[in-house]
Amino acid sequence: MGKEFKFDVEAIRAQFPACKLEVGGAPIAYLDGPGGTQVPQRVLDRIVKYLVEENANEGGNFKAGRLGEILEEEARVAAADFLGCEQGEIGFSNSSTQNNVNFAHALARRFEPGAKILTNQLEHQCNYAPWIHLGMDGFNTEVVKMDTVTQQIDMDDFKAKLTPDTKLVSLNWASNGLGTVTDVKKLIAMAHEVGALTVVDAVHYAAHFPIDVKDIDTDVLVCSAYKWFGPHLGVIYMKKDLIEEMGFYNVMCEDIATGPRRFHMGTPQYELLTGMTEAVNFVASVGEEYADCFEEELKGLTGRRRNVVAGMTAFDHYESGLAKQLRDGLRAIPGVHVFGPAEGEARTPTVVFTVDGFTTDEVSQMLGDRGINSWHGDYYAVQIMKAMGVYDKGGMVRLGLAPYVTQSDIDRTLYAVRQLVAGA
Ligand SMILES: Cc1ncc(COP(=O)(O)O)c(C=O)c1O
């Protein structure tokens, strides 16, 4: 049994300059985390340091010119610690969507015409549209249904569609539209049994839980640093052998055509790479504080990887308690409908709902006027909104937890929705 877990939210908030901002005399409640988190001072400082002291294209015969390659490698090592892999298995681009589009272009060269691709309705467009596009380009893309009652993947449909001619399976680890967490490890094993490659969208999952890509054994995984305290940068993991086999579109220079440099599409975003490295260091610094509480979860881990897992585990423990209060509080308000999987099922601390008699735009506007940042609409989880029958009705309202969100933020939000419904 480790030390008792008691999360110091004020110590976290002190590190985020945005937490000092107010609307109407109250601190802003940042419940828009699933759209992107706030950024700690140390990440901002690191980006400024790069732009002031280290700014140069790589390859110049001067101090800063020699740094680019080193900073890029540091970023790969940091992302590898975040995901649990080797640094040679990491690549970067401006977003997860861009990484998937690049991957799709590479696959289009590799697959035989007619190759079968499976995607599913739980996906964000990032891990849906690239595969639908390949379907328009002569491949055979099929969409696995979601079960609108359990709000999870329809396993009967998945099993029926996963046939020996399937070459790629896209999977969503956690839905930004509903908070549903999918048992991707099980589905990846099934996909591998028929010889298919797998690509996991971990953009929403990575903001709340530690990731071990080797444990789930996916071939490819994408996530985005701006969802976990970093800048707008897409991170892609790909198994080493697959990187070497993949014919990426790039500028065909011999010296960038090997290893993770095969992902390069021009000059890397060095300032964002340094910011991402610092975001990983931020998570690890929190983990160092709480590692003693999670001895079981950290068995066999060392160094920064251990602290990253401890940090993400601490965030999960803190956020899941507040999210449950938020769901329970909303459900108790007449006319409020909370979506997402049943209590007890795996889920992220993201809470989605609608309010009878109000559009989602009106609800989020009312919250925004009170300094409570939410999101509304489809958040690019378009297939979910269509399946749930709310796409043409303004989608849903979304509130998401982050480690700097407080009990008071939750109480204020519930009070505001109660007042809205009461017509106060
Ligand atoms: C689940 C999920 N996948 C993919 C994305 C897209 O990520 P990016 O903006 O890096 O392309 C998002 C962004 O909200 C997301 O929540």
XYZ file of C-alpha atoms and ligand atoms in Angstrom:
440
model
C 0.000 0.000 0.000
C 1.498 3.368 -1.050
C 1.111 6.797 0.517
C -2.410 8.231 0.709
C -3.272 10.241 -2.428
C -4.217 13.871 -1.808
C -3.972 16.081 -4.881
C -2.716 19.649 -4.382
C -4.675 21.480 -7.089
C -3.429 24.894 -5.936
C 0.190 23.830 -6.488
C -0.772 22.896 -10.072
C -2.735 26.122 -10.663
C 0.213 28.210 -9.479
C 2.147 26.899 -12.485
C -0.458 27.981 -15.076
C -0.549 31.738 -15.794
C -3.995 31.337 -17.393
C -5.392 30.277 -14.006
C -4.864 33.853 -12.802
C -7.289 35.254 -15.404
C -10.775 36.253 -14.285
C -14.192 36.959 -15.790
C -16.585 39.046 -13.682
C -14.311 38.834 -10.652
C -14.096 35.012 -10.629
C -11.280 32.847 -12.001
C -12.064 31.328 -15.402
C -13.251 27.726 -15.072
C -11.367 25.913 -17.841
C -13.740 23.067 -18.639
C -12.770 23.185 -22.321
C -9.746 20.894 -21.789
C -10.796 18.274 -24.403
C -10.403 21.017 -27.001
C -6.912 21.804 -25.660
C -5.438 22.387 -22.202
C -3.808 25.471 -20.734
C -0.017 25.650 -20.689
C 2.308 25.867 -17.663
C 4.869 28.665 -17.351
C 7.815 26.297 -17.820
C 6.546 25.325 -21.300
C 6.136 28.986 -22.252
C 9.630 29.765 -20.921
C 11.158 26.928 -22.897
C 9.590 28.101 -26.162
C 10.760 31.663 -25.528
C 14.273 30.394 -24.719
C 14.373 28.577 -28.048
C 13.172 31.601 -29.998
C 15.560 33.993 -28.232
C 18.698 31.927 -27.718
C 18.530 28.904 -30.004
C 16.635 30.052 -33.084
C 18.225 28.829 -36.299
C 17.637 26.331 -39.026
C 19.597 23.183 -38.465
C 22.972 22.622 -40.075
C 24.483 26.101 -39.720
C 28.154 26.241 -38.698
C 27.420 28.137 -35.526
C 26.153 27.303 -32.038
C 22.401 27.594 -32.697
C 22.724 25.964 -36.121
C 24.125 22.848 -34.526
C 21.291 22.607 -31.990
C 18.289 21.660 -34.168
C 19.138 17.994 -34.456
C 19.839 17.747 -30.716
C 16.546 19.429 -29.781
C 14.653 17.155 -32.125
C 16.227 14.086 -30.586
C 15.444 15.380 -27.089
C 11.810 15.749 -28.164
C 11.721 12.206 -29.531
C 13.180 10.858 -26.283
C 10.584 12.837 -24.270
C 7.678 11.622 -26.441
C 9.042 8.069 -26.169
C 8.969 8.401 -22.369
C 5.391 9.660 -22.644
C 4.261 6.725 -24.793
C 6.540 3.921 -23.571
C 8.590 3.219 -26.706
C 11.999 3.890 -28.298
C 12.866 7.351 -29.554
C 13.432 5.965 -33.071
C 9.714 5.134 -33.249
C 8.520 8.750 -32.870
C 7.737 11.341 -35.522
C 6.155 14.804 -35.490
C 4.009 17.077 -37.632
C 1.624 19.942 -36.987
C -1.319 17.770 -35.827
C -2.592 14.240 -35.378
C -4.847 14.743 -38.383
C -1.814 15.667 -40.488
C 0.065 12.607 -39.223
C -2.823 10.343 -40.175
C -3.200 11.941 -43.608
C 0.536 11.416 -44.217
C 0.197 7.812 -43.076
C -2.826 7.298 -45.354
C -0.856 8.603 -48.360
C 1.953 6.184 -47.550
C -0.501 3.279 -47.229
C -2.106 4.127 -50.569
C 1.222 3.261 -52.203
C 1.555 0.043 -50.270
C -1.935 -1.489 -50.387
C -3.268 -3.412 -53.381
C -6.386 -1.880 -54.982
C -9.497 -3.125 -53.170
C -7.674 -3.663 -49.832
C -10.147 -3.540 -46.959
C -9.922 -0.839 -44.284
C -12.100 -0.723 -41.162
C -12.941 2.476 -39.385
C -15.792 3.103 -36.940
C -18.418 5.575 -35.796
C -16.700 6.398 -32.495
C -13.833 8.124 -34.295
C -13.024 11.817 -34.443
C -12.705 12.863 -38.117
C -8.905 12.605 -37.685
C -9.037 8.807 -37.691
C -12.111 8.538 -39.927
C -11.840 10.912 -42.875
C -8.397 9.705 -44.094
C -9.791 6.150 -44.356
C -13.028 7.286 -46.012
C -10.853 9.190 -48.522
C -8.891 6.016 -49.273
C -12.277 4.378 -49.813
C -12.953 6.978 -52.527
C -9.551 6.205 -54.067
C -10.166 2.533 -54.885
C -9.827 0.889 -51.466
C -12.661 -0.810 -49.644
C -13.424 1.165 -46.470
C -16.125 -0.129 -44.135
C -17.493 1.617 -41.042
C -18.091 -0.418 -37.865
C -21.169 0.805 -36.013
C -21.326 2.107 -32.485
C -23.993 0.775 -30.144
C -26.104 3.827 -29.356
C -27.347 2.298 -26.080
C -23.991 1.338 -24.526
C -22.274 4.128 -26.497
C -19.415 1.738 -27.146
C -18.211 -0.009 -30.271
C -20.690 -2.620 -31.567
C -18.609 -5.765 -31.058
C -20.885 -7.973 -33.171
C -20.475 -5.585 -36.085
C -16.707 -5.378 -35.493
C -16.375 -9.172 -35.521
C -18.554 -9.477 -38.627
C -16.576 -6.872 -40.579
C -13.086 -7.980 -39.495
C -12.310 -10.491 -42.249
C -9.001 -11.987 -43.497
C -8.823 -9.407 -46.314
C -8.743 -6.509 -43.783
C -5.457 -4.625 -44.095
C -5.962 -1.746 -41.644
C -8.149 -1.175 -38.589
C -8.574 2.309 -37.133
C -9.440 2.455 -33.437
C -10.404 5.254 -31.088
C -8.927 4.756 -27.600
C -11.137 7.406 -26.028
C -13.952 9.345 -27.630
C -13.792 13.134 -27.404
C -17.532 13.078 -28.206
C -18.743 10.826 -25.372
C -15.801 10.004 -23.122
C -16.114 6.292 -24.002
C -12.865 4.351 -23.502
C -12.451 1.363 -25.826
C -10.513 -1.786 -24.924
C -8.155 -1.251 -27.840
C -5.710 -3.914 -26.653
C -8.328 -6.608 -27.241
C -9.355 -5.198 -30.630
C -5.734 -4.808 -31.756
C -5.056 -8.484 -30.950
C -8.117 -9.439 -33.037
C -6.952 -7.231 -35.931
C -3.464 -8.759 -35.813
C -4.977 -12.236 -35.952
C -6.266 -11.496 -39.457
C -2.973 -9.799 -40.397
C -4.263 -6.203 -40.355
C -2.271 -3.148 -39.245
C -3.784 -0.961 -36.522
C -3.806 2.805 -36.022
C -5.023 4.150 -32.668
C -6.254 7.696 -32.104
C -5.076 8.441 -28.544
C -5.576 12.208 -28.744
C -8.318 12.305 -26.095
C -7.019 9.342 -24.072
C -3.494 10.779 -23.714
C -4.818 13.791 -21.800
C -6.032 11.635 -18.921
C -4.213 8.305 -18.656
C -0.680 6.930 -18.966
C -0.014 5.205 -22.302
C 2.047 2.089 -22.954
C 2.124 1.500 -26.701
C 4.059 -1.752 -26.280
C 1.381 -3.126 -23.985
C -1.469 -2.516 -26.429
C 0.841 -3.539 -29.327
C -0.612 -1.149 -31.897
C 1.357 -0.576 -35.100
C 0.654 3.167 -35.141
C -0.701 5.660 -32.596
C -1.280 9.400 -32.828
C -1.695 12.028 -30.111
C -1.363 15.809 -29.829
C 0.719 17.756 -27.306
C -1.789 20.613 -27.033
C -4.180 18.261 -25.216
C -1.585 17.644 -22.491
C -0.143 21.046 -21.592
C 2.070 21.500 -24.641
C 1.958 23.462 -27.888
C 0.094 22.554 -31.101
C 2.162 19.614 -32.283
C 1.157 16.150 -33.515
C 3.091 13.114 -32.259
C 3.062 9.812 -34.141
C 4.321 6.464 -32.856
C 5.068 3.776 -35.422
C 6.727 0.393 -34.890
C 10.340 0.623 -36.048
C 10.107 -2.010 -38.815
C 7.014 -0.352 -40.241
C 8.774 3.039 -40.457
C 11.499 1.466 -42.572
C 8.970 -0.274 -44.855
C 6.750 2.777 -45.294
C 7.212 4.851 -48.448
C 6.459 8.311 -47.058
C 5.988 11.313 -49.278
C 8.818 13.662 -48.354
C 11.474 15.668 -50.126
C 13.508 12.574 -51.037
C 16.818 13.756 -49.620
C 18.979 10.728 -48.832
C 19.975 12.087 -45.428
C 16.394 12.426 -44.180
C 15.151 9.179 -45.662
C 16.047 6.867 -42.785
C 14.596 6.217 -39.342
C 12.151 8.688 -37.820
C 13.340 11.402 -40.221
C 11.205 9.678 -42.828
C 8.280 11.519 -41.200
C 9.774 14.929 -42.044
C 7.861 17.192 -44.394
C 10.283 20.127 -44.387
C 11.800 21.977 -41.440
C 10.670 20.670 -38.049
C 8.853 23.090 -35.707
C 11.799 23.353 -33.303
C 10.140 25.783 -30.890
C 7.153 23.467 -30.567
C 9.382 20.432 -30.130
C 11.123 22.117 -27.189
C 7.707 23.070 -25.749
C 6.495 19.492 -26.062
C 9.610 18.190 -24.298
C 8.889 20.608 -21.469
C 5.241 19.498 -21.288
C 6.488 15.949 -20.703
C 8.858 17.320 -18.038
C 5.911 19.091 -16.419
C 3.906 15.838 -16.190
C 7.017 14.074 -14.834
C 7.562 16.787 -12.214
C 4.020 16.244 -10.925
C 4.636 12.489 -11.010
C 7.715 12.865 -8.837
C 5.496 14.392 -6.137
C 2.978 11.549 -6.218
C 5.058 8.488 -7.159
C 4.893 7.117 -3.603
C 1.086 6.868 -3.909
C 1.232 4.537 -6.920
C 3.830 1.868 -6.158
C 1.772 -0.859 -7.837
C 1.253 1.088 -11.100
C 4.948 2.025 -11.285
C 6.486 -1.432 -10.796
C 9.450 -1.975 -13.120
C 9.546 1.639 -14.342
C 12.485 4.001 -13.870
C 13.554 7.583 -14.587
C 11.326 10.058 -16.423
C 9.091 7.292 -17.802
C 8.229 6.303 -14.226
C 7.434 9.893 -13.282
C 5.315 10.426 -16.420
C 3.216 7.372 -15.553
C 2.935 8.612 -11.948
C 1.904 12.102 -13.127
C -0.793 10.844 -15.500
C -2.051 8.396 -12.850
C -2.327 11.276 -10.377
C -4.297 13.352 -12.901
C -6.627 10.417 -13.565
C -7.314 9.885 -9.849
C -8.027 13.564 -9.243
C -10.096 14.211 -12.365
C -12.260 11.090 -12.254
C -13.671 12.019 -8.810
C -14.673 15.519 -9.922
C -16.126 14.222 -13.195
C -18.369 11.806 -11.301
C -19.664 14.696 -9.167
C -20.329 16.685 -12.316
C -22.245 13.837 -13.981
C -24.268 13.105 -10.841
C -25.011 16.805 -10.321
C -26.157 17.303 -13.905
C -28.321 14.173 -13.860
C -30.131 15.523 -10.806
C -31.274 18.624 -12.745
C -34.679 18.175 -14.452
C -34.478 18.293 -18.265
C -30.711 17.625 -18.392
C -29.617 14.544 -20.377
C -26.119 13.231 -19.717
C -24.617 10.993 -22.425
C -21.727 8.534 -22.362
C -21.246 4.941 -21.210
C -22.979 3.586 -18.086
C -21.446 4.334 -14.685
C -18.785 1.755 -13.912
C -17.698 1.453 -17.557
C -14.310 2.811 -18.610
C -14.517 6.499 -19.493
C -12.586 9.759 -19.511
C -13.512 12.685 -17.224
C -15.387 14.318 -20.098
C -19.054 15.009 -19.518
C -21.487 15.631 -22.385
C -25.103 16.685 -22.045
C -28.084 18.526 -23.496
C -30.740 20.617 -21.738
C -34.408 20.455 -22.766
C -35.678 23.768 -24.092
C -32.210 25.223 -24.776
C -29.885 24.858 -27.733
C -26.342 23.708 -27.017
C -25.195 27.120 -28.240
C -27.395 28.831 -25.633
C -26.111 26.613 -22.817
C -22.442 27.133 -23.654
C -23.065 30.865 -24.179
C -24.647 31.146 -20.735
C -21.682 29.278 -19.201
C -19.191 31.407 -21.131
C -20.819 34.609 -19.866
C -20.132 33.357 -16.339
C -16.486 32.596 -17.045
C -17.039 28.860 -17.492
C -15.392 27.627 -20.689
C -17.216 24.737 -22.335
C -17.597 23.413 -25.869
C -20.676 22.640 -27.914
C -21.569 21.108 -31.264
C -19.993 17.970 -32.751
C -16.295 18.601 -31.908
C -15.498 16.688 -35.126
C -16.993 13.528 -33.583
C -19.471 13.820 -36.431
C -20.412 10.137 -36.776
C -21.260 9.899 -33.082
C -23.555 12.922 -33.227
C -25.301 11.488 -36.288
C -25.704 8.050 -34.685
C -27.059 9.608 -31.480
C -29.541 11.692 -33.492
C -28.288 15.091 -32.291
C -26.163 16.181 -35.263
C -28.887 18.421 -36.722
C -29.868 19.691 -33.274
C -26.580 21.347 -32.353
C -24.809 18.263 -31.003
C -24.050 18.282 -27.291
C -22.450 20.494 -24.643
C -19.070 19.235 -23.461
C -17.261 19.851 -20.154
C -13.869 18.293 -19.572
C -11.684 17.958 -16.511
C -8.031 18.935 -16.300
C -5.708 18.922 -13.284
C -6.129 22.683 -12.717
C -9.947 22.468 -12.495
C -11.231 22.938 -8.930
C -14.158 21.784 -6.824
C -15.409 25.358 -6.967
C -15.411 25.225 -10.806
C -17.677 22.160 -10.653
C -19.991 23.729 -8.055
C -20.262 26.961 -10.084
C -21.061 25.033 -13.238
C -23.821 22.987 -11.604
C -25.259 26.146 -10.028
C -25.295 27.889 -13.414
C -27.107 25.023 -15.169
C -29.618 24.790 -12.308
C -30.326 28.510 -12.618
C -30.731 28.234 -16.379
C -33.275 25.455 -16.036
C -35.102 27.292 -13.242
C -35.299 30.376 -15.471
C -33.463 32.463 -12.868
C -10.154 12.221 -30.219
C -9.474 13.251 -31.081
N -8.812 12.843 -32.165
C -8.193 13.716 -32.978
C -8.217 15.055 -32.745
C -7.537 15.978 -33.708
O -6.247 16.300 -33.263
P -5.414 17.355 -34.093
O -6.062 18.686 -33.899
O -4.036 17.289 -33.505
O -5.443 16.929 -35.502
C -8.910 15.543 -31.635
C -9.000 16.985 -31.387
O -9.884 17.469 -30.734
C -9.541 14.607 -30.771
O -10.184 15.010 -29.674
